[in-house]
Coordinates of C-alpha atoms in Angstrom, one line a residue:
M626 CA 32.9 -1.4 88.8
T627 CA 31.3 1.6 91.5
F628 CA 29.0 3.5 90.9
D629 CA 31.6 6.6 89.9
V630 CA 32.3 4.3 87.0
L631 CA 29.3 3.7 86.1
A632 CA 28.2 7.0 85.5
L633 CA 31.7 7.6 83.7
V634 CA 30.1 4.3 81.5
A635 CA 26.9 6.5 81.1
F636 CA 28.1 9.7 80.3
A637 CA 30.6 8.6 77.6
G638 CA 27.5 7.2 75.9
L639 CA 26.0 9.8 75.6
L640 CA 28.8 10.6 72.3
G641 CA 27.3 8.1 70.2
P642 CA 23.7 9.9 70.0
L643 CA 25.8 13.6 70.0
L644 CA 27.5 12.6 66.6
A645 CA 24.8 11.2 65.6
A646 CA 22.5 13.7 66.0
R647 CA 23.2 15.3 62.6
E648 CA 21.1 13.2 60.3
G649 CA 22.5 14.5 57.1
W650 CA 25.9 12.5 58.1
H651 CA 24.6 9.5 59.0
I652 CA 27.1 8.7 61.3
P653 CA 26.3 5.4 63.2
V654 CA 25.7 5.5 67.1
V655 CA 27.4 2.7 68.3
V656 CA 30.7 4.8 66.3
G657 CA 31.0 7.6 69.0
E658 CA 29.9 4.7 71.8
L659 CA 33.2 3.1 70.6
A660 CA 34.8 6.4 70.3
A661 CA 34.6 7.0 73.9
G662 CA 35.7 4.0 75.1
V663 CA 38.7 3.8 73.1
I664 CA 39.2 7.8 74.9
L665 CA 38.5 6.8 78.0
G666 CA 40.5 3.2 77.7
V667 CA 43.6 1.5 77.8
T668 CA 44.4 3.8 74.2
G669 CA 43.3 7.0 75.7
F670 CA 43.6 8.1 79.7
G671 CA 42.4 4.6 81.4
L672 CA 39.7 5.6 83.5
L673 CA 38.3 2.2 82.4
D674 CA 39.6 -1.2 83.1
A675 CA 37.6 -3.3 80.6
T676 CA 39.1 -6.8 82.8
D677 CA 37.3 -5.9 85.4
H678 CA 35.1 -8.7 85.9
T679 CA 31.6 -6.9 86.9
F680 CA 32.4 -4.4 83.7
T681 CA 32.6 -7.4 82.1
F682 CA 30.0 -9.3 82.5
M683 CA 27.1 -6.0 82.3
A684 CA 29.2 -5.6 78.5
D685 CA 28.0 -9.1 77.9
I686 CA 24.4 -8.8 78.9
G687 CA 24.7 -6.1 76.8
F688 CA 26.3 -7.9 74.1
A689 CA 23.5 -10.4 74.3
L690 CA 20.5 -7.7 74.2
T691 CA 22.3 -5.6 71.1
M692 CA 22.2 -9.1 69.2
L693 CA 18.9 -9.8 70.3
V694 CA 17.7 -6.1 69.1
A695 CA 19.7 -6.8 65.6
G696 CA 17.9 -10.3 65.2
S697 CA 14.3 -8.6 65.7
H698 CA 15.3 -6.4 63.2
V699 CA 15.6 -9.3 60.4
P700 CA 12.4 -8.8 57.9
V701 CA 11.4 -12.2 58.1
R702 CA 8.1 -11.8 58.6
D703 CA 8.0 -9.0 55.4
P704 CA 6.1 -10.8 52.2
A705 CA 7.7 -9.0 49.3
V706 CA 11.2 -9.3 51.1
R707 CA 10.4 -13.4 51.3
S708 CA 9.4 -12.8 47.7
A709 CA 13.1 -11.4 47.1
M710 CA 14.9 -14.1 48.9
G711 CA 15.8 -16.3 45.4
K712 CA 18.1 -13.6 44.0
G713 CA 19.1 -12.8 47.4
A714 CA 20.8 -16.0 48.3
V715 CA 22.0 -16.2 44.7
R716 CA 23.6 -12.6 45.3
A717 CA 24.5 -13.9 49.4
V718 CA 26.5 -17.1 48.2
M719 CA 28.3 -15.4 45.4
V720 CA 29.5 -13.2 48.0
G721 CA 30.6 -16.2 50.0
V722 CA 32.5 -17.1 47.6
L723 CA 34.5 -14.2 47.0
A724 CA 34.9 -13.7 50.1
A725 CA 36.6 -16.8 50.6
V726 CA 38.8 -16.1 48.0
A727 CA 40.0 -12.4 49.5
G728 CA 40.0 -13.6 52.6
Y729 CA 43.0 -16.1 51.9
A730 CA 44.7 -14.1 49.8
V731 CA 44.5 -11.2 53.0
A732 CA 45.8 -14.3 55.5
S733 CA 48.4 -15.3 53.3
V734 CA 49.9 -11.1 52.7
F735 CA 49.4 -10.9 56.4
D736 CA 50.4 -14.3 58.1
T737 CA 47.9 -14.2 60.3
G738 CA 46.3 -17.7 59.7
H739 CA 43.0 -16.1 59.8
A740 CA 41.5 -16.8 56.2
A741 CA 38.3 -18.4 57.4
L742 CA 37.9 -15.4 59.7
Y743 CA 38.3 -13.6 57.1
A744 CA 36.3 -15.0 54.4
V745 CA 33.0 -14.5 57.2
L746 CA 33.7 -11.6 58.0
I747 CA 34.7 -9.9 54.4
A748 CA 30.9 -12.1 53.3
S749 CA 29.0 -10.4 56.3
S750 CA 26.5 -7.7 55.7
S751 CA 24.7 -6.0 59.2
A752 CA 21.4 -5.8 58.7
A753 CA 20.6 -4.1 62.0
L754 CA 22.9 -1.1 60.5
I755 CA 21.4 -0.7 57.1
L756 CA 18.1 -1.3 57.6
P757 CA 17.9 1.9 59.4
I758 CA 19.6 3.7 56.8
V759 CA 17.5 2.7 54.4
D760 CA 14.5 3.6 56.1
S761 CA 15.6 6.9 57.2
L762 CA 17.1 7.4 53.3
E763 CA 13.4 6.7 52.2
L764 CA 14.7 3.6 49.6
G765 CA 12.7 1.5 47.9
G766 CA 12.2 -0.3 45.1
T767 CA 12.7 -4.2 44.2
S768 CA 16.6 -4.2 44.1
V769 CA 16.3 -3.3 47.3
L770 CA 14.1 -5.8 48.3
Q771 CA 16.9 -8.2 47.1
M772 CA 19.5 -6.2 48.6
T773 CA 17.3 -6.8 52.2
A774 CA 17.1 -10.7 51.3
Q775 CA 20.7 -10.4 50.5
I776 CA 22.0 -9.0 53.5
A777 CA 19.6 -10.7 56.2
I778 CA 20.9 -14.5 54.9
A779 CA 24.5 -13.2 54.9
D780 CA 23.8 -11.3 58.7
T781 CA 22.1 -14.6 59.9
A782 CA 24.6 -17.3 58.1
C783 CA 27.9 -14.4 59.4
I784 CA 26.8 -14.8 62.8
V785 CA 26.3 -18.4 62.4
A786 CA 29.8 -19.2 61.6
V787 CA 32.0 -16.8 63.9
P788 CA 32.1 -19.5 66.8
L789 CA 33.3 -22.3 64.6
V790 CA 35.5 -19.8 62.7
I791 CA 37.4 -18.1 65.5
D792 CA 38.4 -20.7 66.9
P793 CA 39.3 -23.1 64.4
G794 CA 41.2 -25.6 66.9
N795 CA 37.3 -25.9 68.8
A796 CA 34.8 -25.7 66.0
V797 CA 33.9 -29.0 66.7
R798 CA 32.5 -28.0 70.0
A799 CA 31.6 -25.0 69.2
G800 CA 29.5 -26.3 66.8
F801 CA 27.3 -28.9 68.4
G802 CA 27.2 -25.3 71.7
A803 CA 25.6 -23.7 67.9
F804 CA 23.2 -26.5 67.2
A805 CA 22.1 -27.1 70.9
V806 CA 21.3 -22.5 71.2
I807 CA 19.8 -23.3 67.2
A808 CA 17.7 -26.2 68.6
A809 CA 16.7 -24.6 71.3
A810 CA 15.6 -21.6 69.4
V811 CA 13.5 -22.9 67.3
V812 CA 11.6 -25.2 69.6
L813 CA 11.4 -21.6 71.6
Y814 CA 9.4 -20.6 68.6
F815 CA 7.1 -23.5 68.1
G816 CA 6.6 -23.0 71.8
L817 CA 5.9 -19.4 71.9
R818 CA 4.1 -18.9 68.4
S819 CA 1.4 -21.9 70.1
F820 CA 1.1 -19.6 72.9
H821 CA 0.1 -16.5 70.5
R822 CA -2.0 -18.2 68.6
S823 CA -4.1 -19.6 71.2
G824 CA -5.0 -15.7 72.5
A825 CA -2.9 -16.3 76.1
W826 CA -0.1 -13.9 75.3
R827 CA -2.2 -11.3 74.4
R828 CA -4.5 -12.2 77.6
L829 CA -1.0 -11.9 79.5
H830 CA -0.3 -8.7 78.0
K831 CA -3.9 -6.9 79.0
F832 CA -3.3 -7.8 82.2
S833 CA 0.6 -6.9 82.4
E834 CA -0.8 -3.2 81.0
K835 CA -3.1 -2.8 83.4
R836 CA -1.6 -3.9 86.3
K837 CA 1.8 -2.3 85.1
F838 CA 4.2 -5.4 85.8
A839 CA 6.0 -5.4 82.8
L840 CA 5.7 -9.2 82.1
E841 CA 6.5 -9.5 78.5
L842 CA 9.4 -8.1 78.9
R843 CA 10.5 -10.1 82.5
I844 CA 9.5 -13.4 80.4
N845 CA 11.7 -12.5 77.4
L846 CA 14.4 -11.5 79.6
V847 CA 14.1 -15.2 81.3
I848 CA 14.4 -16.8 78.0
L849 CA 17.3 -14.7 76.7
F850 CA 19.2 -15.3 79.9
S851 CA 18.4 -19.2 79.8
L852 CA 19.5 -19.4 76.5
A853 CA 22.8 -17.2 77.2
A854 CA 23.4 -20.0 79.7
L855 CA 23.2 -22.6 77.2
A856 CA 25.1 -21.1 74.8
T857 CA 28.2 -20.2 77.4
S858 CA 28.1 -23.5 79.2
T859 CA 28.6 -25.1 75.5
H860 CA 31.9 -22.8 74.7
V861 CA 29.8 -20.6 72.9
S862 CA 29.5 -16.8 72.2
V863 CA 26.3 -15.4 74.0
M864 CA 25.6 -13.5 70.4
L865 CA 24.4 -16.5 68.8
A866 CA 21.7 -17.2 71.8
G867 CA 20.8 -13.3 71.5
F868 CA 20.5 -13.5 68.0
A869 CA 18.7 -16.8 67.4
F870 CA 16.1 -15.3 70.2
G871 CA 16.2 -11.8 67.9
L872 CA 14.9 -14.2 64.6
V873 CA 12.5 -16.0 67.1
L874 CA 10.8 -12.9 67.7
A875 CA 10.7 -11.3 64.7
A876 CA 9.3 -14.4 63.1
I877 CA 6.3 -14.4 65.3
G878 CA 5.9 -10.4 65.4
E879 CA 7.3 -8.8 68.3
P880 CA 4.6 -6.9 70.4
R881 CA 5.4 -2.8 70.7
R882 CA 5.3 -2.9 73.9
L883 CA 7.8 -5.7 74.3
A884 CA 9.7 -3.4 71.5
K885 CA 9.7 -1.1 73.1
Q886 CA 10.6 -2.3 76.6
L887 CA 13.9 -4.2 74.7
F888 CA 15.1 -0.9 73.7
A889 CA 14.5 0.8 76.2
V890 CA 16.3 -1.6 78.2
T891 CA 19.2 -2.1 75.7
D892 CA 19.5 0.8 73.6
G893 CA 19.5 2.9 77.0
F894 CA 22.1 1.7 78.9
F895 CA 23.9 -1.9 78.3
A896 CA 24.1 -1.6 74.4
P897 CA 26.4 1.8 75.0
L898 CA 27.8 0.0 77.3
F899 CA 28.5 -2.8 75.7
F900 CA 30.2 -0.7 73.1
V901 CA 32.1 1.6 75.4
W902 CA 33.6 -1.9 77.3
L903 CA 34.2 -2.4 73.9
G904 CA 36.3 0.8 73.0
A905 CA 37.6 0.8 76.2
S906 CA 38.9 -2.6 75.7
I907 CA 41.1 -2.3 71.9
N908 CA 44.6 -1.5 72.2
L909 CA 44.7 1.0 68.8
R910 CA 48.1 1.6 69.7
D911 CA 48.7 -1.3 68.7
L912 CA 48.1 -0.1 65.5
V913 CA 51.2 2.1 65.8
S914 CA 53.6 -0.3 67.3
N915 CA 52.2 -2.6 64.0
P916 CA 52.4 -0.9 61.5
S917 CA 50.9 -4.1 59.4
S918 CA 48.1 -3.8 61.4
I919 CA 46.9 -0.1 59.4
W920 CA 47.5 -2.4 55.9
L921 CA 45.3 -4.8 57.3
G922 CA 42.6 -3.4 58.5
V923 CA 42.7 -1.5 55.2
S924 CA 42.4 -4.2 53.7
L925 CA 40.5 -6.3 54.9
G926 CA 37.4 -2.8 54.2
M927 CA 38.6 -2.9 50.7
A928 CA 38.4 -6.3 50.2
T929 CA 34.8 -6.0 51.8
L930 CA 33.1 -3.2 49.3
V931 CA 34.8 -5.0 46.2
V932 CA 33.8 -8.3 47.1
H933 CA 30.0 -6.8 47.0
A934 CA 30.0 -4.3 45.3
V935 CA 31.4 -7.0 42.1
V936 CA 27.2 -7.9 42.6
R937 CA 26.6 -5.0 40.6
V938 CA 27.0 -7.9 37.5
M939 CA 23.6 -9.6 38.9
G940 CA 21.9 -6.9 38.5
L941 CA 22.6 -5.2 42.1
P942 CA 23.0 -1.3 41.3
L943 CA 26.5 0.0 42.4
P944 CA 25.7 1.9 45.2
L945 CA 23.2 -0.6 47.1
G946 CA 26.0 -3.2 46.1
I947 CA 28.3 -0.9 48.2
L948 CA 25.8 0.0 50.9
S949 CA 25.0 -4.0 51.2
A950 CA 28.8 -3.9 52.9
A951 CA 28.4 -2.2 55.5
Q952 CA 29.5 -4.5 58.3
L953 CA 29.2 -3.5 62.2
G954 CA 27.8 -6.7 64.4
V955 CA 30.0 -9.6 62.7
P956 CA 33.3 -7.4 63.7
V957 CA 32.4 -6.8 67.1
A958 CA 31.5 -10.2 67.1
A959 CA 34.5 -11.6 65.9
V960 CA 36.8 -9.0 68.1
T961 CA 34.5 -9.3 71.4
V962 CA 34.9 -13.7 71.2
G963 CA 38.3 -13.1 69.6
S964 CA 39.8 -11.1 72.6
Q965 CA 38.7 -13.3 74.8
L966 CA 40.0 -16.0 73.6
G967 CA 42.9 -14.6 72.9
V968 CA 43.0 -15.8 69.8
L969 CA 43.8 -12.6 68.0
G970 CA 47.2 -11.1 67.5
D971 CA 48.7 -8.1 68.6
G972 CA 46.8 -5.2 66.6
E973 CA 44.3 -7.5 64.9
P974 CA 41.2 -6.9 66.9
A975 CA 42.0 -2.9 66.1
A976 CA 42.5 -3.2 62.5
I977 CA 38.8 -6.0 62.4
L978 CA 37.5 -2.9 64.0
L979 CA 39.1 -0.7 61.6
G980 CA 38.3 -2.5 58.5
A981 CA 34.6 -2.5 59.5
M982 CA 34.5 2.1 60.2
I983 CA 36.1 1.5 56.3
T984 CA 32.6 0.1 54.9
V985 CA 30.7 2.1 57.4
G986 CA 32.1 5.2 56.0
A987 CA 32.1 3.7 52.5
A988 CA 28.2 2.5 52.9
T989 CA 26.9 6.0 54.6
L990 CA 28.2 7.4 51.4
A991 CA 26.8 5.3 49.0
G992 CA 23.5 5.1 50.3
A993 CA 23.4 9.5 50.0
R994 CA 24.3 8.4 46.4
A995 CA 21.3 6.0 46.0
A996 CA 19.0 8.1 47.3
R997 CA 20.0 10.8 45.7
S998 CA 20.1 8.9 42.3
G999 CA 15.9 7.7 43.1
R1000 CA 14.8 11.6 43.4
L1001 CA 16.4 12.1 40.2
L1002 CA 14.7 9.2 38.7
A1003 CA 11.9 10.1 40.2
G1004 CA 11.8 13.3 38.8
K1005 CA 12.5 11.6 34.8
R1006 CA 9.7 10.5 35.8

């Protein structure tokens, strides 16, 4: 890793905002960043070496921060969402059961032995991806609240499940590690909540703002990296550490100043670096040399859409069902962790990302359909 390589990575990250600039397309920023990594990495010109240890470590920091921001976006404090939690939980369970069947079927057809992993992928929903689409399209109503509760539950459960299913041979060890990280996050929640209620955090905030010390950001980075250290020492991905801490921040109420600081650090540098690194590490040429991987990716994507669409029978409008199928964080986590552990087959990482991109495209169209339907209904009134 040198400054010229770092400049290239930062430049590549600009492709994300460039593709996402047109609001009507609703293309997530990460799609362009992944594409830039693919072009510059092992698939394309080979200008970025994703195996470089410094590059990989910086990408891990970006991964942890990305999951932190994703967790902080889960609306755990919203009373309206909490009231819809019952139906959301039932639907999430239904999706999970159907995903288990679909995951087993896909794994059997392609003989990969990753039925549990596929089940988690198919069941997952990306709150960090779906909620911005909901906000940008100004979707509202009881069904949207119930969908929000459903994806919050699914996102949390699948993030926890990924390290357990990605390497079944070490599931017990991963389970203990995941428990340690979650237990630390619970203790952290009560400690920070007490700190906030005592007024100490507000005094710290005022002092930091007056002296321009950015103490909130510094302290939260210390906490994040400490949880990440616990995760890695117990053989668990930093993904869980970041997401767990994000949920803690969401539960106690993330200060606006801290949110802006985390946004700047994450979305301004480390998140683009991570997604560019991820794209550079994926060899899409494997899709050509292993044509079955293309069909695996299509099967995973279509299975996800069908499973989430079936929730229509429980009252969720079809466009919202398709929208709830959008996934990115869990597939990215599976590819990242699976590639690091070397447990995925040739072409499988690319297939998983292909499946995720199919759900993103379908969800984008479904969100626009839901918005149009809402405006038509409003007009009839």
